[in-house]
Coordinates of C-alpha atoms in Angstrom, one line a residue:
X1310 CA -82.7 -28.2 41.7
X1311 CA -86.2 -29.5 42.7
X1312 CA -89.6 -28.7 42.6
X1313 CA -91.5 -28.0 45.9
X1314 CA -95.1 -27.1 45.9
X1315 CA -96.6 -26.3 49.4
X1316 CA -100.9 -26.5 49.7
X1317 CA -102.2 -24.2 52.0
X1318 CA -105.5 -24.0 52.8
X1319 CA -105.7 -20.0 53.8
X1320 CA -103.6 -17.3 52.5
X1321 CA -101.7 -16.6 55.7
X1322 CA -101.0 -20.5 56.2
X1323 CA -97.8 -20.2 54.0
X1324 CA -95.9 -18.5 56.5
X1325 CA -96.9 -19.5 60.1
X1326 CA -96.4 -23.3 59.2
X1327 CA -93.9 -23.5 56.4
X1328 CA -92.3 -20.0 56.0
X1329 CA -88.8 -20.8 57.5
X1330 CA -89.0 -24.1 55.0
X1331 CA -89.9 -22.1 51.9
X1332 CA -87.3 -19.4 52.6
X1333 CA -84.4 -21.7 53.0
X1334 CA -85.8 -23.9 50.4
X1335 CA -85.3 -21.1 47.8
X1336 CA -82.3 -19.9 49.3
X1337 CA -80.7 -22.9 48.3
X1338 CA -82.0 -22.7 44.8
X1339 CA -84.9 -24.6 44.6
X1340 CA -88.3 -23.7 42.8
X1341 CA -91.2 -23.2 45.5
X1342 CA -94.5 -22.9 44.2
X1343 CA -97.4 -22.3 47.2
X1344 CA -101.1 -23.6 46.2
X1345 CA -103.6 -21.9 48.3
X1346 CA -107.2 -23.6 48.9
X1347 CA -109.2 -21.0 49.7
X1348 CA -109.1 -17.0 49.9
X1349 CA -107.5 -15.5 46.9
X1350 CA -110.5 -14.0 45.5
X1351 CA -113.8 -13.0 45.7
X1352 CA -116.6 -13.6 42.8
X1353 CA -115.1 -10.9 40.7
X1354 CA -111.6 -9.4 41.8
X1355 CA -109.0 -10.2 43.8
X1356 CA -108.9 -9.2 48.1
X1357 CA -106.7 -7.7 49.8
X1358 CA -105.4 -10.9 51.8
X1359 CA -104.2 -12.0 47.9
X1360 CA -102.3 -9.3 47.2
X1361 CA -100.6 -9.7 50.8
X1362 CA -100.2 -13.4 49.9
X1363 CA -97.9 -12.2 46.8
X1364 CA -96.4 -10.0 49.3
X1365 CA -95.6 -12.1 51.2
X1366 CA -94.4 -14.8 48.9
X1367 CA -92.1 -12.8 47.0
X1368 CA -90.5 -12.0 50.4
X1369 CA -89.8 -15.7 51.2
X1370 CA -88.6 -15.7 47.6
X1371 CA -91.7 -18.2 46.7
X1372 CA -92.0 -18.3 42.3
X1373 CA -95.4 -18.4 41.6
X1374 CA -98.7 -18.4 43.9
X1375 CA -102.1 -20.4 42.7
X1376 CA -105.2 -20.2 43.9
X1377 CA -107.1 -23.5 43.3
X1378 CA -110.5 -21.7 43.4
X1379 CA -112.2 -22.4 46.7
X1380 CA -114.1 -20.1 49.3
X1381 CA -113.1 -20.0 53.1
X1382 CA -115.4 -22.7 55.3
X1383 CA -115.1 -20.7 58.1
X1384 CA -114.6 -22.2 62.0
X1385 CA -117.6 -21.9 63.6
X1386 CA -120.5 -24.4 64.1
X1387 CA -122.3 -22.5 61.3
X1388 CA -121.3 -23.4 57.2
X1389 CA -122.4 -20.6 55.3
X1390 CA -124.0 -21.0 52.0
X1391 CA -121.8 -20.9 49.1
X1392 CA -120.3 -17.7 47.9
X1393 CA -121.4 -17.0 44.2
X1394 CA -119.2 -18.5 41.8
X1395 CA -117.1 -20.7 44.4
X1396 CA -117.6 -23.8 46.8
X1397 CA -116.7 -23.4 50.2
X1398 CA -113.4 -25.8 50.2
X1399 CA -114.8 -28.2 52.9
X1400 CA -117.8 -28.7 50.8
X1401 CA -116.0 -30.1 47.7
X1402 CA -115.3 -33.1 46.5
X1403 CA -111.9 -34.6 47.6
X1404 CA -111.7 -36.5 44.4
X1405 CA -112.5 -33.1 42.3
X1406 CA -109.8 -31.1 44.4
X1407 CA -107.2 -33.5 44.4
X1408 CA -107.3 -33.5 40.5
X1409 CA -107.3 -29.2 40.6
X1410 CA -103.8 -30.1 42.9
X1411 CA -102.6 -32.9 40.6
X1412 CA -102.4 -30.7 37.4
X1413 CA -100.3 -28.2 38.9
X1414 CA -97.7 -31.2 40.4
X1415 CA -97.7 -32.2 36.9
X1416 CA -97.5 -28.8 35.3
X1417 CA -94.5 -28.1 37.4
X1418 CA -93.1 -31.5 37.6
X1419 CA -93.2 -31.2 41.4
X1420 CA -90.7 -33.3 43.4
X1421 CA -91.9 -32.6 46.6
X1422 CA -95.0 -31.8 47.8
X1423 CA -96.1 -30.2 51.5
X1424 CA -99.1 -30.4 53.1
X1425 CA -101.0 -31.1 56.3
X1426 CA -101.2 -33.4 59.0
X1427 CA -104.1 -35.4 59.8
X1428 CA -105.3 -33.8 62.6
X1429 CA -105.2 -30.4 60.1
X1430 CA -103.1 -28.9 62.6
X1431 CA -105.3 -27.4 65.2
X1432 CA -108.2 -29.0 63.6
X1433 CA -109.7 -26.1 61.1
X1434 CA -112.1 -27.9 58.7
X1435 CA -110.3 -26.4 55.6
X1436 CA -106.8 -27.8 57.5
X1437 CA -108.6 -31.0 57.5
X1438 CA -109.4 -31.3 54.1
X1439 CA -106.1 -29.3 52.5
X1440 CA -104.9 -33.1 54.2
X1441 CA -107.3 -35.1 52.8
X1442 CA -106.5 -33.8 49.0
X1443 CA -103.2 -33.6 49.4
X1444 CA -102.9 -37.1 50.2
X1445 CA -104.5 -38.1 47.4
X1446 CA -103.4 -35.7 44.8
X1447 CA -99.7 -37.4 46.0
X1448 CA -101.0 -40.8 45.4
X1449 CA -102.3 -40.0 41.5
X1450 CA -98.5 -37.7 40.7
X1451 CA -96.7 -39.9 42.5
X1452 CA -95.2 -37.2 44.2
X1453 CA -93.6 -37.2 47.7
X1454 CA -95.4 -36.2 50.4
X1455 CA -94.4 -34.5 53.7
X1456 CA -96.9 -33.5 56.3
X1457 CA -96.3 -29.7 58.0
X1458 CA -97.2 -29.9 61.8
X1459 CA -95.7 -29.1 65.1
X1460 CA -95.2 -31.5 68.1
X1461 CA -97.4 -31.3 71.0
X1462 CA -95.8 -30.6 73.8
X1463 CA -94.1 -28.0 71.8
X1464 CA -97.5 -26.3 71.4
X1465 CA -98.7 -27.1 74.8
X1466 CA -96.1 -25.0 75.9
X1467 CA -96.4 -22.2 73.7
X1468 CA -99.9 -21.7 74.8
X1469 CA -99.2 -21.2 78.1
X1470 CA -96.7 -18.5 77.5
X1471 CA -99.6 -16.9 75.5
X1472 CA -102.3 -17.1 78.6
X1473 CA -99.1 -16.7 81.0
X1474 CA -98.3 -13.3 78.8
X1475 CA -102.7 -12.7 79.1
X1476 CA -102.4 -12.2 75.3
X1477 CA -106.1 -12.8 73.8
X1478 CA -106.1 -16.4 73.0
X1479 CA -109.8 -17.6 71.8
X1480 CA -108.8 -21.4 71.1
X1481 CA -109.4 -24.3 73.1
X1482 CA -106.2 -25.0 75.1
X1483 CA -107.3 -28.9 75.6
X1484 CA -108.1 -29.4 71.8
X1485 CA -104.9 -28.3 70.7
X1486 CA -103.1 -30.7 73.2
X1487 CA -104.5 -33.4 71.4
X1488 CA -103.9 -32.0 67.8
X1489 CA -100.9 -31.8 65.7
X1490 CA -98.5 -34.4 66.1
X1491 CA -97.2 -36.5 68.6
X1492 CA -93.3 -35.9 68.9
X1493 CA -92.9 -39.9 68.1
X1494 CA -94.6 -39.4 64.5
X1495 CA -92.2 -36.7 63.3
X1496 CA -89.6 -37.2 60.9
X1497 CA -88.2 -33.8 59.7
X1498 CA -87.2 -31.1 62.2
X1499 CA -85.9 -28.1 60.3
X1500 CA -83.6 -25.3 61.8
X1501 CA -84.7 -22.1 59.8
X1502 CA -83.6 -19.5 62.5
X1503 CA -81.4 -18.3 59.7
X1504 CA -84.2 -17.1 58.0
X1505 CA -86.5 -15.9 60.9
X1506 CA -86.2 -12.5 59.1
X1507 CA -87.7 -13.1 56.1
X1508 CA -89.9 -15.2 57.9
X1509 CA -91.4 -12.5 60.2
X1510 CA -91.1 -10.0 57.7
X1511 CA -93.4 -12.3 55.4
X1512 CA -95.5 -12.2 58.4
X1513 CA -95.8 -8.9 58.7
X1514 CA -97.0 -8.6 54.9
X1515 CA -100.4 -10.3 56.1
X1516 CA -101.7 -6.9 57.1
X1517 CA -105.5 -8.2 57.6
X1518 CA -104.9 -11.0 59.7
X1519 CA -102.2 -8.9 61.9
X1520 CA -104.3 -6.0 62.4
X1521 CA -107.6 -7.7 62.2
X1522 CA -109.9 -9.0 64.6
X1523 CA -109.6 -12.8 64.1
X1524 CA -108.9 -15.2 67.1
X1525 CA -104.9 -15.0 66.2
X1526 CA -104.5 -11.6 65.6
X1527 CA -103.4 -10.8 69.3
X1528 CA -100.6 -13.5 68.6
X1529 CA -99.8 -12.4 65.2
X1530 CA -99.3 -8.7 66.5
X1531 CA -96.7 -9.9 69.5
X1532 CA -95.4 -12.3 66.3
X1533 CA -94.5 -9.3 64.0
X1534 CA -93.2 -7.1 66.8
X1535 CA -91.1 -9.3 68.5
X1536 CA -87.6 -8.4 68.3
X1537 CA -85.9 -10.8 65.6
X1538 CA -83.4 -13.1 67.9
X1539 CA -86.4 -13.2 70.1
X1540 CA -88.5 -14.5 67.0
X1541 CA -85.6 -16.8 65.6
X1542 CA -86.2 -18.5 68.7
X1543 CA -90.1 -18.8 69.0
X1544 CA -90.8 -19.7 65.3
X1545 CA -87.1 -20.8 64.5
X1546 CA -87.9 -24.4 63.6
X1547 CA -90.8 -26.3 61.5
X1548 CA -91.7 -30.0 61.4
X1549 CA -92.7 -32.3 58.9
X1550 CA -94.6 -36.4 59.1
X1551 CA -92.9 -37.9 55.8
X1552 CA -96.0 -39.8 54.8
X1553 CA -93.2 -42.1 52.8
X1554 CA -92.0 -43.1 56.4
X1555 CA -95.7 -44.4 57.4

């Protein structure tokens, strides 16, 4: 058995970029452990998107969720003042973070830890930095790092069934094209069409973000009612960048 610990940097990241992983990763009999930046609680009790996190979680069989204590940075060309109590993630310190990471990789003796690419995926500030602490919290455990992404052409052409389908779609086509990862730099390509199910079940858990009003909650809502061998085969597969490999 290993450890795997997967950082997050919003509470429905677990799922759309690593569920399939997680699933089959448990499955298999492995401890998963998900570390989530940002958005498990306000200043004095936890929100609803937590408790659909621990939904969530406990349907990809995930052991035990952690928040590290950050507030949401948001998207937009505004950053908000600081929530009382908590620092907007993209405002801390990497150094500061990377420690809050570290002690849980040693706490649970982590073999394997997941995070982000450098492009943060689609480019989200708190994406950007969830890579930026990750990579370092790996370099002071020593732990293994791989890097959750998706090649490019492979979201290039996603996006165009989305317009082609004239689901809502508020993101920058262009930007996308040129985030994530080219095809070249990826190392792991992991079938988890067996556990599509559980997958967009766990989705489905993340009632605020499907029913919401967020720039992917169109694409969530097609996501969750998809029939499943139609879903096995749009969010069927997950790719890593073994940082090791670099």
């Amino acid at each position: 058995m290993s450890t795997i610990v997967a950082f997050h940097a919003h509470a429905d990241d677990p799922v759309l970029l690593s569920g399939g992983t997680l699933a089959r990763a448990t499955a298999d009999g492995h401890r998963v452990v998900v570390v989530v930046a940002t958005d498990g609680m306000d200043a004095e009790c936890p929100t609803p998107r937590w408790a659909e996190l621990r939904a969530a979680a406990a349907i990809l069989g995930v052991h035990r969720v952690v928040h590290l204590g950050y507030a949401e940075s948001g998207h937009g060309p505004v950053l908000y003042a600081d929530p009382p109590g908590r620092q907007r993630f993209v405002r801390a310190d990497t150094e500061e973070a990377a420690h809050r990471l570290a002690a849980v990789l040693h706490e649970e003796r982590a073999d394997l830890l997941l995070g982000y690419d450098s492009n943060g995926g689609y480019g989200h500030p708190d994406h950007v930095k969830v890579h930026e602490v990750a990579r370092r919290a790996a370099r002071l455990t020593g732990t293994r790092l791989l890097e959750a992404t998706m090649p490019r052409d492979v979201v290039v052409r996603l996006t165009r069934i989305v317009r082609a389908l004239r689901i809502p779609f508020r993101y920058d086509t262009d930007a996308l094209g040129r985030g994530y990862s080219p095809a070249s730099a990826i190392t792991h390509r992991f079938d988890v069409r067996r556990f599509a199910a559980r997958k967009q079940a766990a989705l489905a858990a993340h009632v605020s973000d499907v029913r919401g009003t967020g720039r992917l909650a169109p694409v969530l809502r097609v996501l969750v009612w998809l029939p499943a061998p139609v879903f096995a085969l749009v969010a069927g597969r997950e790719w890593y960048v073994d940082v090791t490999r670099q």
